[in-house]
mmCIF file of C-alpha atoms in Angstrom:
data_model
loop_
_atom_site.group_PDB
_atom_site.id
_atom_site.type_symbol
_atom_site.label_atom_id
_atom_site.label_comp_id
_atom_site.label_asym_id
_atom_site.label_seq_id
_atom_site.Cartn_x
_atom_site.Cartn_y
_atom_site.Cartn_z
ATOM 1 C CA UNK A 1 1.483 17.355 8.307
ATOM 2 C CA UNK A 2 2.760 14.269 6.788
ATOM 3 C CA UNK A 3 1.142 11.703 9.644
ATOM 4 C CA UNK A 4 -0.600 8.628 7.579
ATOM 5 C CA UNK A 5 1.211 9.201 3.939
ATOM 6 C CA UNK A 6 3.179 6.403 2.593
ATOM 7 C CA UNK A 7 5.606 6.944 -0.180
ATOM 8 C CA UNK A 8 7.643 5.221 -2.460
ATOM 9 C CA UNK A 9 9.803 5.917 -5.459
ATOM 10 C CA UNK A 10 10.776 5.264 -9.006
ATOM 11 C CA UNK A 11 13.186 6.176 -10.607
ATOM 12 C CA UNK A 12 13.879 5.220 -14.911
ATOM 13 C CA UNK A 13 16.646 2.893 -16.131
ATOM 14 C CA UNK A 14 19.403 4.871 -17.083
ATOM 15 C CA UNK A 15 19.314 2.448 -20.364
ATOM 16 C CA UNK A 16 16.126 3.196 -20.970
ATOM 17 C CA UNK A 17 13.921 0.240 -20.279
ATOM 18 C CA UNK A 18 11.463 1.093 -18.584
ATOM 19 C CA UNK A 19 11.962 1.998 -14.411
ATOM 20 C CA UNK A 20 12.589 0.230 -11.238
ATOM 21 C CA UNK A 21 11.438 0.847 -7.484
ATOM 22 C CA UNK A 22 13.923 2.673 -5.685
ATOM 23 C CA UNK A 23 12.364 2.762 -2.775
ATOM 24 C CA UNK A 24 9.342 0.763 -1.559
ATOM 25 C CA UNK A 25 6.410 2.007 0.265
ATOM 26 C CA UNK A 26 6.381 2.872 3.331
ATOM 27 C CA UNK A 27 5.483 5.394 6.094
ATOM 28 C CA UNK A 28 6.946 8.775 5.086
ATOM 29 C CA UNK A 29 8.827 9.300 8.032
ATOM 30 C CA UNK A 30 10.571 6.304 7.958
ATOM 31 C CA UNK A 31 12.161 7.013 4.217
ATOM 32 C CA UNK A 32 12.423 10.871 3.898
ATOM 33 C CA UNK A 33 15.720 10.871 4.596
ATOM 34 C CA UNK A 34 16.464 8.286 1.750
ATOM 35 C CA UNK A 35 13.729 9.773 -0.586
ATOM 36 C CA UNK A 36 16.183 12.850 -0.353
ATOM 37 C CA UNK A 37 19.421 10.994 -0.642
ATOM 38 C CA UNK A 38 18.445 8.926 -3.456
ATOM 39 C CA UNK A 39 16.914 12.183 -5.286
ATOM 40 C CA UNK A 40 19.736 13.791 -4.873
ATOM 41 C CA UNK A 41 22.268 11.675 -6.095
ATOM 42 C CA UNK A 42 20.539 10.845 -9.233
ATOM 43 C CA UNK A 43 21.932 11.985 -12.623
ATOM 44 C CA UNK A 44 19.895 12.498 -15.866
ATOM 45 C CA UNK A 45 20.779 9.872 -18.466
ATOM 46 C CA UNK A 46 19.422 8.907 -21.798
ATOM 47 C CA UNK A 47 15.566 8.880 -22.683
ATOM 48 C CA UNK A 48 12.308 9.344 -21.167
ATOM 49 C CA UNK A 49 10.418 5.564 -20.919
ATOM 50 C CA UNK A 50 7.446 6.655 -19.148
ATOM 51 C CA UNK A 51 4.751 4.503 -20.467
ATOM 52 C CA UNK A 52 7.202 1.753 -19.490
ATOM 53 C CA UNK A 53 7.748 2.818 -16.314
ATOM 54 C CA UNK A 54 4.074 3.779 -15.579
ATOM 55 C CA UNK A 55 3.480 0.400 -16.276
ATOM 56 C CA UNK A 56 5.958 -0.583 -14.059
ATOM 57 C CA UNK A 57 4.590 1.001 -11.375
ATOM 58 C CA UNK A 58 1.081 -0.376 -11.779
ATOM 59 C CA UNK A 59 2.734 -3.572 -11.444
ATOM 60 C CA UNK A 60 3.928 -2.904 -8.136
ATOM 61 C CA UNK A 61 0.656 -1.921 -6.534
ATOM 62 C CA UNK A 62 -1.323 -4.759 -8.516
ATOM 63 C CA UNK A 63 1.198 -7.248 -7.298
ATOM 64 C CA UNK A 64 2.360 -8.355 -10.374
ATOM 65 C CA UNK A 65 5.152 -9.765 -12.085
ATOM 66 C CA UNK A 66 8.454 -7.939 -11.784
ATOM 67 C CA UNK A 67 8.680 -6.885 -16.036
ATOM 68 C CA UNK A 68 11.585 -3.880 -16.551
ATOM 69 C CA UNK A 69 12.533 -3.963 -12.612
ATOM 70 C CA UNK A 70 14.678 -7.380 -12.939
ATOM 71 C CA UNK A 71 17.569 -5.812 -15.544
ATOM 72 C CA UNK A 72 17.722 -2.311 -14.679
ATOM 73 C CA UNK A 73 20.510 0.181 -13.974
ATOM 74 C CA UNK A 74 21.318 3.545 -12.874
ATOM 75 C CA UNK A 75 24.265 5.830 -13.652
ATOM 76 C CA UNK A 76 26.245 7.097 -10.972
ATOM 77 C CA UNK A 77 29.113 8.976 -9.847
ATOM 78 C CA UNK A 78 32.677 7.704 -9.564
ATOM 79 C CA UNK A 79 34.323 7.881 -5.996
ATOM 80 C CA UNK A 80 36.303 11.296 -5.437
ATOM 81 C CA UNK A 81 34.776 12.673 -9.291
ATOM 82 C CA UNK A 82 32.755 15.505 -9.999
ATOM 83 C CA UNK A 83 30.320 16.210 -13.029
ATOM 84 C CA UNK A 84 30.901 18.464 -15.728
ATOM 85 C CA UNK A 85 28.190 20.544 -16.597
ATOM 86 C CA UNK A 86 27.632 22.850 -19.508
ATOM 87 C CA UNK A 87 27.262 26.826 -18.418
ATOM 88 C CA UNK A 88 23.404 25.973 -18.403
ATOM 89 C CA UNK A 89 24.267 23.159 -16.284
ATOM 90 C CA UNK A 90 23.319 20.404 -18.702
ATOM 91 C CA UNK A 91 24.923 17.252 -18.201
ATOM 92 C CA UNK A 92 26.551 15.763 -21.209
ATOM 93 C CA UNK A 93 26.840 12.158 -22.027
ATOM 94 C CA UNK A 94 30.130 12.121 -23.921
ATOM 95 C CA UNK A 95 31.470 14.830 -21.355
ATOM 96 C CA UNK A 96 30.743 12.558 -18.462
ATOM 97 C CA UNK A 97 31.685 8.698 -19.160
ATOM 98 C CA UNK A 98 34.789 8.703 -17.235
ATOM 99 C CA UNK A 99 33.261 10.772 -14.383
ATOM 100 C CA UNK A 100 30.135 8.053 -14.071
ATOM 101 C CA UNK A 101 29.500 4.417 -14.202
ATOM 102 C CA UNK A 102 27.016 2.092 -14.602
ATOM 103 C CA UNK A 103 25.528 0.123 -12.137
ATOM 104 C CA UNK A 104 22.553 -3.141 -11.556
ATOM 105 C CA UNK A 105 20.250 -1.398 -9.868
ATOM 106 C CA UNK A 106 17.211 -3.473 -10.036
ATOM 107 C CA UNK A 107 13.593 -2.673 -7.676
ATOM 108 C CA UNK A 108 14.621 -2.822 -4.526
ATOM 109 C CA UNK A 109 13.875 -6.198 -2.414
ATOM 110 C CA UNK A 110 11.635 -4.306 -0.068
ATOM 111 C CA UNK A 111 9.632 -4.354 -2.898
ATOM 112 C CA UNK A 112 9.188 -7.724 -4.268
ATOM 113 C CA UNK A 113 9.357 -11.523 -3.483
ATOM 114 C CA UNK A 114 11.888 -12.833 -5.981
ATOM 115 C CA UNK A 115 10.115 -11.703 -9.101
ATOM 116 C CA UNK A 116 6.835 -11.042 -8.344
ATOM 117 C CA UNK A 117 6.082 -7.678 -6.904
ATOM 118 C CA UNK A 118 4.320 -7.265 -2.875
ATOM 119 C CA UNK A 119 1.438 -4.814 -3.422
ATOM 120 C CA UNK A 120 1.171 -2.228 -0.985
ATOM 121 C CA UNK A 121 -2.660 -2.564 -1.703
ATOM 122 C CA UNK A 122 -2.958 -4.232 1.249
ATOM 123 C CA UNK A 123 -6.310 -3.446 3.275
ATOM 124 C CA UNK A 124 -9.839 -2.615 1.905
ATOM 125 C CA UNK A 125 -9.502 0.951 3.878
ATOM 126 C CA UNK A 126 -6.672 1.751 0.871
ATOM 127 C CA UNK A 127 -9.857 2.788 -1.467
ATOM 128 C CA UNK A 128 -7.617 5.089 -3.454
ATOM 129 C CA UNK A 129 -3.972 5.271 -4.063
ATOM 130 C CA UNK A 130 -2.051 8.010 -6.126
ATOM 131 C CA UNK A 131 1.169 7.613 -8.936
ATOM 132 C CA UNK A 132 3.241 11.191 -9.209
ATOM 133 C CA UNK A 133 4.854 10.869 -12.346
ATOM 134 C CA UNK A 134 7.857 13.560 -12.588
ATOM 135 C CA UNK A 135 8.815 14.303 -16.599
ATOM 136 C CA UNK A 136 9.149 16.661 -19.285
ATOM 137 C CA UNK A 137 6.461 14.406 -21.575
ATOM 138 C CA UNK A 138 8.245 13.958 -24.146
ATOM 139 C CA UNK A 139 8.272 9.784 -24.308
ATOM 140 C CA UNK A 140 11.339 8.236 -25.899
ATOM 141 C CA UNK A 141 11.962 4.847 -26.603
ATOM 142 C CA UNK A 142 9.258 3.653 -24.959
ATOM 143 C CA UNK A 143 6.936 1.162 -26.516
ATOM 144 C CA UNK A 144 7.552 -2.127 -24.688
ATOM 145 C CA UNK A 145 4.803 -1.782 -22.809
ATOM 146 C CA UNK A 146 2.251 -1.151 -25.131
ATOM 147 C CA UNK A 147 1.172 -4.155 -25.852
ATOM 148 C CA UNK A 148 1.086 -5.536 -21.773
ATOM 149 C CA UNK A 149 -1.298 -2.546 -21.232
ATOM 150 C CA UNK A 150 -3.499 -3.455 -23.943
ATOM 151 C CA UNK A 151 -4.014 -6.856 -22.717
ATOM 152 C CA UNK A 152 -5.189 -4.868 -19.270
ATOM 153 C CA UNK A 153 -7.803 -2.384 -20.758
ATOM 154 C CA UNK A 154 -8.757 -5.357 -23.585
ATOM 155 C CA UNK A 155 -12.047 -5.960 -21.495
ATOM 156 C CA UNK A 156 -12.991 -2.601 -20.850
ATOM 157 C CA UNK A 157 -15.283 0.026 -22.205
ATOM 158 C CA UNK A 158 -13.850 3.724 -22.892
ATOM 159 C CA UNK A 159 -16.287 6.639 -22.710
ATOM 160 C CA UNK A 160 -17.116 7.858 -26.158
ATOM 161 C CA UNK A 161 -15.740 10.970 -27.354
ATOM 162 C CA UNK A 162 -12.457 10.463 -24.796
ATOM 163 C CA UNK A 163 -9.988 10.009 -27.749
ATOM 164 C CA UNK A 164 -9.034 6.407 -25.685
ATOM 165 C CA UNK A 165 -8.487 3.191 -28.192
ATOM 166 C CA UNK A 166 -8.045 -0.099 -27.458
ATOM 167 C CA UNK A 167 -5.214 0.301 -30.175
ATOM 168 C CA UNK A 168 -2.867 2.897 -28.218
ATOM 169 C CA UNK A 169 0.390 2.385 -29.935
ATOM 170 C CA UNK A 170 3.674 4.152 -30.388
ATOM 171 C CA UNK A 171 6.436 5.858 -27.884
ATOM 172 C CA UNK A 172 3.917 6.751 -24.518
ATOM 173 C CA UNK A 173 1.138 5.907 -26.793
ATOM 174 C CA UNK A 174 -1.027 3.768 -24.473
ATOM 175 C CA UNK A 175 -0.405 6.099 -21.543
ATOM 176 C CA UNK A 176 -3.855 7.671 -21.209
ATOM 177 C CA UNK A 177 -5.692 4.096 -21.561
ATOM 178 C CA UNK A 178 -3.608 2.923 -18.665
ATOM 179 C CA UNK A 179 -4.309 6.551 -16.046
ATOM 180 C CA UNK A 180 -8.095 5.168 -17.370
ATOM 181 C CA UNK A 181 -8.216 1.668 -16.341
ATOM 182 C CA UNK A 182 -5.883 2.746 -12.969
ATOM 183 C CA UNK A 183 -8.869 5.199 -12.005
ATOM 184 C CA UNK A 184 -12.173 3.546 -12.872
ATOM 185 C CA UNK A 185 -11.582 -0.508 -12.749
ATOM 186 C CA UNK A 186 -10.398 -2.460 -9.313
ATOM 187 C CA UNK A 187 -7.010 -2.839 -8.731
ATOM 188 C CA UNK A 188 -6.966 -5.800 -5.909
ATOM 189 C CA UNK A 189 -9.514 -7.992 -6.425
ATOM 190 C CA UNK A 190 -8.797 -9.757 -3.595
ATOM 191 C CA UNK A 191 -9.786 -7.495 -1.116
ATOM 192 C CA UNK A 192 -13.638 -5.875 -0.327
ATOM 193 C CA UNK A 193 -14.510 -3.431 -1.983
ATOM 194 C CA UNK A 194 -13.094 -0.951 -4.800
ATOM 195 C CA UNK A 195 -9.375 -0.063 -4.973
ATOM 196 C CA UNK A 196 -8.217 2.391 -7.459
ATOM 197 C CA UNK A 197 -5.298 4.570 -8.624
ATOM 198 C CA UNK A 198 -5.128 8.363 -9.493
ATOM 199 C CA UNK A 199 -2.405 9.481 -11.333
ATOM 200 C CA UNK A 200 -1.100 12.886 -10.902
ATOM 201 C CA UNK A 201 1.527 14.312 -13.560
ATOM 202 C CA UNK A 202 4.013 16.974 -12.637
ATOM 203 C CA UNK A 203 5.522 18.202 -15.794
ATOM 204 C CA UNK A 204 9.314 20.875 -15.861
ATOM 205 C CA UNK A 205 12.439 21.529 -17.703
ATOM 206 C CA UNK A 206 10.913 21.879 -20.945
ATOM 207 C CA UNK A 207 13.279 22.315 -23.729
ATOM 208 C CA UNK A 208 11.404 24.943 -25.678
ATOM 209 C CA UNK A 209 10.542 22.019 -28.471
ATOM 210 C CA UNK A 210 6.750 20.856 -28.860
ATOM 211 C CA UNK A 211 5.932 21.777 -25.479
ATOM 212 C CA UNK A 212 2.354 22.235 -25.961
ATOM 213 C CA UNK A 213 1.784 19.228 -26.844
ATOM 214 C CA UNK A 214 3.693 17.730 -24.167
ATOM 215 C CA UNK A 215 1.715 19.102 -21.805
ATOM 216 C CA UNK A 216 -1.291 18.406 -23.398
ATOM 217 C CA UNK A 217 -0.139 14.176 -23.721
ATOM 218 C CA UNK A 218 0.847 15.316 -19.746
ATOM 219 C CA UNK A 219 -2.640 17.057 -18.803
ATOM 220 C CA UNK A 220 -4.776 14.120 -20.479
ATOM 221 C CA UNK A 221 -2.772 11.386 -18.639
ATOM 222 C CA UNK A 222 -3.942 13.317 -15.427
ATOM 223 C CA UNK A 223 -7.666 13.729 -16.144
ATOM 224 C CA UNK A 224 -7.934 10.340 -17.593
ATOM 225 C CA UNK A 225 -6.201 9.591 -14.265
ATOM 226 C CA UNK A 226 -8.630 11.375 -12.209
ATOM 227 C CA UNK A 227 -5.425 13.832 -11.077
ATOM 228 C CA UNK A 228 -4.254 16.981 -11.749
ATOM 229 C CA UNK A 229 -1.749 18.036 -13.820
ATOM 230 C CA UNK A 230 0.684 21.083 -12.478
ATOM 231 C CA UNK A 231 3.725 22.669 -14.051
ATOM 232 C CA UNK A 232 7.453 22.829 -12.094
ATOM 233 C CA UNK A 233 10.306 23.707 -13.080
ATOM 234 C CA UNK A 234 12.163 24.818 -10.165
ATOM 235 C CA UNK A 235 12.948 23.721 -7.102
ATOM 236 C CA UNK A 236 10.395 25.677 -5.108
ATOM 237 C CA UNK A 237 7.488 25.352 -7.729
ATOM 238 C CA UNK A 238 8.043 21.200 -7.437
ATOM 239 C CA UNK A 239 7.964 21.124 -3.833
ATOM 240 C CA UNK A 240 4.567 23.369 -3.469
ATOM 241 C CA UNK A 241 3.340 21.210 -6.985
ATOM 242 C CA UNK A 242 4.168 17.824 -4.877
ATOM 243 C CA UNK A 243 2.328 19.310 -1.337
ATOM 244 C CA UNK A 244 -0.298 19.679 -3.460
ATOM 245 C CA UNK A 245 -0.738 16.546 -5.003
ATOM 246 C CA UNK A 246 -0.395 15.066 -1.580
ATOM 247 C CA UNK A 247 -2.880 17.319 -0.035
ATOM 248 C CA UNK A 248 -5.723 15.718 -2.592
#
């Protein structure tokens, strides 16, 4: 049953800064038919910011300012074209810029109050909230939010041994310190009480380079997180990986 789950969505900026909210939260049923629109109508393009749109997405449920959300974009299909795909179905770039176009896509207004974002943290009962991120973990250009999330975890103490540093730098580098501070330190401190945010990491469509140690940078952002981390990488596997997430 999906009675009582609210869900949003995210989605990265096709020009890879950072992501933007697609959707805002709200009661399942009232957005699974978008969810599966807007999922399905999205085309892969460029890197992989996920730090930056982590980031992004703490943001949102912190209430803060609107940071890569303002001056994003997507990539979408032209009226009355079709895609080319390689025989593996890869979509190429080059292959693809007449069939496409881009377009100002920034979060959603649902979301936000000019430029400052509406928390969906809103009642003490919401003790503990959950971020699915989707990716291959392989980070790519994506270090402008290093520096934002160190000024968040610069007043906090990391257990010793974790492998956490108040220096996190380089592309996804601070990733881990952020799942961290998400799961252990308040995330509305104006309501009662404790509210915090696990992060669960799905990780599929590896490309057969480094992959162990993706999913090892994708397995330590979970348990830092306080999730889980599960491997997808077909249809079927990510919807029983996502039931599962939302069954914790």
């Amino acid at each position: 049953s999906t009675s009582g789950i609210r869900l949003g969505l995210m989605r990265f900026d096709s020009e890879m800064e950072g992501g933007f909210i697609d959707i805002a939260i709200d009661d399942v049923e009232s957005i699974s038919d978008e969810f599966e629109d807007k999922v399905s109508d999205y085309i892969p393009w460029n890197g992989t910011p996920l730090s930056e749109s982590y980031y992004e997405a703490a943001l949102y449920f912190r209430g803060g300012s609107v940071r890569f959300g303002k001056d994003s974009y997507s990539q979408v299909l032209k009226p009355g074209e079709t895609l080319v795909r390689d025989k593996d179905g890869y979509i190429d770039k080059g292959k693809n810029k007449h069939t496409t176009k881009r377009v100002d896509t920034p979060s959603v207004l649902a979301s936000r109050s000019a430029n400052t974002y509406l928390s969906p943290l809103d009642s003490a009962c919401q003790t503990s909230s959950t971020i699915i991120l989707f990716t291959d973990g392989a980070p790519s250009y994506d270090d402008q939010a290093n520096s934002k999330i160190k000024q968040l975890i610069s007043g906090i103490n990391f257990p010793t041994g974790s492998g956490l540093t108040h220096n996190c730098s380089g592309s996804g580098g601070c990733a881990d310190e952020l799942a961290y501070f998400l799961n252990n330190y308040d995330q509305n401190l104006a309501l009662p009480g404790k509210q915090i945010i696990r992060t669960f990491v799905i990780g599929g469509f590896f490309d057969g380079n480094g992959d162990q140690s993706d999913i090892r940078y994708m397995e330590s952002i979970a348990h830092h997180g306080g999730g889980e981390y599960y491997s997808a990488s077909d249809y079927q596997s990510i919807v029983d990986a996502l039931q599962r997430t939302l069954q914790e």
